[in-house]
Every structure is written in C-alpha cells, then in structure tokens.
Coordinates of C-alpha atoms in Angstrom, one line a residue:
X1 CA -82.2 85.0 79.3
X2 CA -84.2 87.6 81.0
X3 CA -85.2 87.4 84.9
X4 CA -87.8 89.6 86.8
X5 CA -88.5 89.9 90.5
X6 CA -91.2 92.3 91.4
X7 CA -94.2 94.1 91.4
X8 CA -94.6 97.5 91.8
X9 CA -98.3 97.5 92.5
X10 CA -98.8 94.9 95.1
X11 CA -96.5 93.8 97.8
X12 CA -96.8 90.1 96.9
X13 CA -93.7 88.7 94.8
X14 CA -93.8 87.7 91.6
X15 CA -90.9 86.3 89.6
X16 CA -90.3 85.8 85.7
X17 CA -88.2 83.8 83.7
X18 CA -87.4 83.4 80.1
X19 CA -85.1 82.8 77.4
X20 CA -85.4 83.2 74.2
X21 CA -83.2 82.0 70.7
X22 CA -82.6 83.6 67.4
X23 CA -80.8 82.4 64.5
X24 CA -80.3 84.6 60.9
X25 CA -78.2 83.4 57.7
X26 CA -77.2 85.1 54.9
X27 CA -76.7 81.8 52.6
X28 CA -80.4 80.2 52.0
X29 CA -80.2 79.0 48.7
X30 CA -78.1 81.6 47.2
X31 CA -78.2 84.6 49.3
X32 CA -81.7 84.8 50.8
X33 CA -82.1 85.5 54.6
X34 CA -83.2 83.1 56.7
X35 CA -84.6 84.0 60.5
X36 CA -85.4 82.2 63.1
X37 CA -86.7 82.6 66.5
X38 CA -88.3 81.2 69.8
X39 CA -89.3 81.9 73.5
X40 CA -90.5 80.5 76.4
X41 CA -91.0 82.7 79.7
X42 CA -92.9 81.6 83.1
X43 CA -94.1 83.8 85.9
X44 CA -94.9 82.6 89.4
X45 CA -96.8 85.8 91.3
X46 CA -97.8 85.0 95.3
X47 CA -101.3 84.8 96.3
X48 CA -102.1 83.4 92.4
X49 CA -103.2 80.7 90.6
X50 CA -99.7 79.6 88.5
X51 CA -101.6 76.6 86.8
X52 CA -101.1 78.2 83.5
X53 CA -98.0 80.6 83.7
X54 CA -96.4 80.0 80.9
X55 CA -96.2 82.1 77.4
X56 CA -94.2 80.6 74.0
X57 CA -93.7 80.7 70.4
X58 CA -91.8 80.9 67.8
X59 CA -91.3 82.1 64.4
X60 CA -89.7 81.7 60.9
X61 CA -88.9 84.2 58.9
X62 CA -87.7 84.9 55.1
X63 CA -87.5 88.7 54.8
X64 CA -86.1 89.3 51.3
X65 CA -86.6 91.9 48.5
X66 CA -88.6 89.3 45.7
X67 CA -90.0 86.8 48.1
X68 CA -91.2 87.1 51.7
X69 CA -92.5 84.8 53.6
X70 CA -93.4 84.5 57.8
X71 CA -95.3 82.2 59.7
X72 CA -95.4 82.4 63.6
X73 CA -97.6 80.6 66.5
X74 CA -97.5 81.9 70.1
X75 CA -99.5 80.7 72.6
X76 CA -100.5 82.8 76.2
X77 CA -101.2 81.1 79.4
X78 CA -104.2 82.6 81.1
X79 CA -102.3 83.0 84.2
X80 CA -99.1 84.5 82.9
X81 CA -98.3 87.3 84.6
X82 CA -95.2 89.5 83.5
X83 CA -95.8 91.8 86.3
X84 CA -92.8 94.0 85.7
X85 CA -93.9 94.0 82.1
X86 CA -97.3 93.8 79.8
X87 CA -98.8 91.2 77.8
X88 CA -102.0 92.1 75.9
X89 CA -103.8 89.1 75.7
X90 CA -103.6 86.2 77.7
X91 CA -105.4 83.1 77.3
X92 CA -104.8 83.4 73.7
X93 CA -103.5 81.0 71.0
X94 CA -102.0 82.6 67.9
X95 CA -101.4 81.5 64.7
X96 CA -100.2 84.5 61.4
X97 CA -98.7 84.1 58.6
X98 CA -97.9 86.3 55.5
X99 CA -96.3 86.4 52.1
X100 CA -95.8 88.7 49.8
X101 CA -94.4 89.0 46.5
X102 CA -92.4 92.1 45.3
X103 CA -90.9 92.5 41.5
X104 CA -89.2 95.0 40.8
X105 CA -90.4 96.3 36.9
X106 CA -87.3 97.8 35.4
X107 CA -89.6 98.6 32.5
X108 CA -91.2 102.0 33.9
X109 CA -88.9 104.7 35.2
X110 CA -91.7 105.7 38.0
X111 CA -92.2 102.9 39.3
X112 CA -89.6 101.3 41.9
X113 CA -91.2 97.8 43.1
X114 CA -95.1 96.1 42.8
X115 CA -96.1 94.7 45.9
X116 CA -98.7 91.6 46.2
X117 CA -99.1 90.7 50.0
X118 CA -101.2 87.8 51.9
X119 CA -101.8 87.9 55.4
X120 CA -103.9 86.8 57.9
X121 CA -103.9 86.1 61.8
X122 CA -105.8 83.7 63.7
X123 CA -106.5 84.0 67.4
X124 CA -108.1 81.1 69.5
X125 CA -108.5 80.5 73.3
X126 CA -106.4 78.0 74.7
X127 CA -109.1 75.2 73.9
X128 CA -109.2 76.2 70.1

C-alpha cells in the first residue's frame, strides 16, 4: 500500500493512494517462473479536476532461460497527479508485450546462448 500527502510546489493538498499485488512461483509446469503483478493508485490534488485520477495495470510475466514471455497493459488517467512522485505520460493507454527465444547450442565452445526476441509496445489515448 503506499500513501502520499503533499506537494512541495504548491500549497494546495494533494493525496495519493495505491496498492499494488505481486505473485511469483517457482513450479509452472516443471520449474518455470511464473510472475505476476498489478496496481491501482488514485490522486485527489485541491483546486483540480479529479475526473480521471486514477492510473492501473497489470502484468504477467514468464522470465526463464529457454522461453520468455511478457505481456502488460497500463492505462493513465489524464488527471492523475502523483505529486510527490512522477509519471511520464498521462492520458495514455498501454499495451507491450515480448517474447523471446533463447537455446543454448552446446555444439560450439564460443558461443554461450542464441537469442531470438519479439517486442513491440503500443500507446493509445484513453479513447483508443
């Protein structure tokens, strides 16, 4: 949980608050990782527009050796104001993913692992 009160350039308040979750296991199918996470946080600053405050996401994550995988979505509000903090965008939708692929050729001496890797990242407003 995380909770803000504050802003150090203005004498108006503004107040945060968030939590976030994360699960990890070691047993996917074998012994592959499995991650997990998500977040949601909401600001309220004085003197603002709080229509669209909040900021969440979440993501999913298989970071092993052979096979990697992630796909996240996060999604701004443009008035989200984390103003004992930063945010880079606001008023942003987002959407990545990757994969990638990683043998390990015990075949030739010099050469310790052969990476293939797919990624992309797609940003929106909060229309689409």
């Amino acid at each position: 949980m995380l909770l803000t009160q504050g802003d150090p350039n203005t004498e108006d308040e503004s107040f945060l608050a968030g939590a976030d979750f994360g699960y990890r296991t070691s047993k996917l199918f074998g012994d592959n990782v499995l991650e997990a996470n998500a977040f949601v946080l909401g600001s309220i600053t004085e003197g603002a527009s709080n229509d669209d405050s909040l900021a969440f996401g979440g993501k999913v994550d298989l970071p092993n050796d052979l096979y990697w995988a992630k796909v996240q979505v996060y999604q701004i509000g443009k008035d989200f104001n984390p103003a004992l903090g930063f945010v880079p965008r606001k008023d942003v939708r987002a959407y990545t993913s990757a994969f990638h692929y990683g043998p390990r050729p015990e075949s030739v001496q010099w050469l310790r692992q052969v990476v293939i890797l797919y990624s992309n990242e797609h940003f929106t407003d909060l229309d689409d």
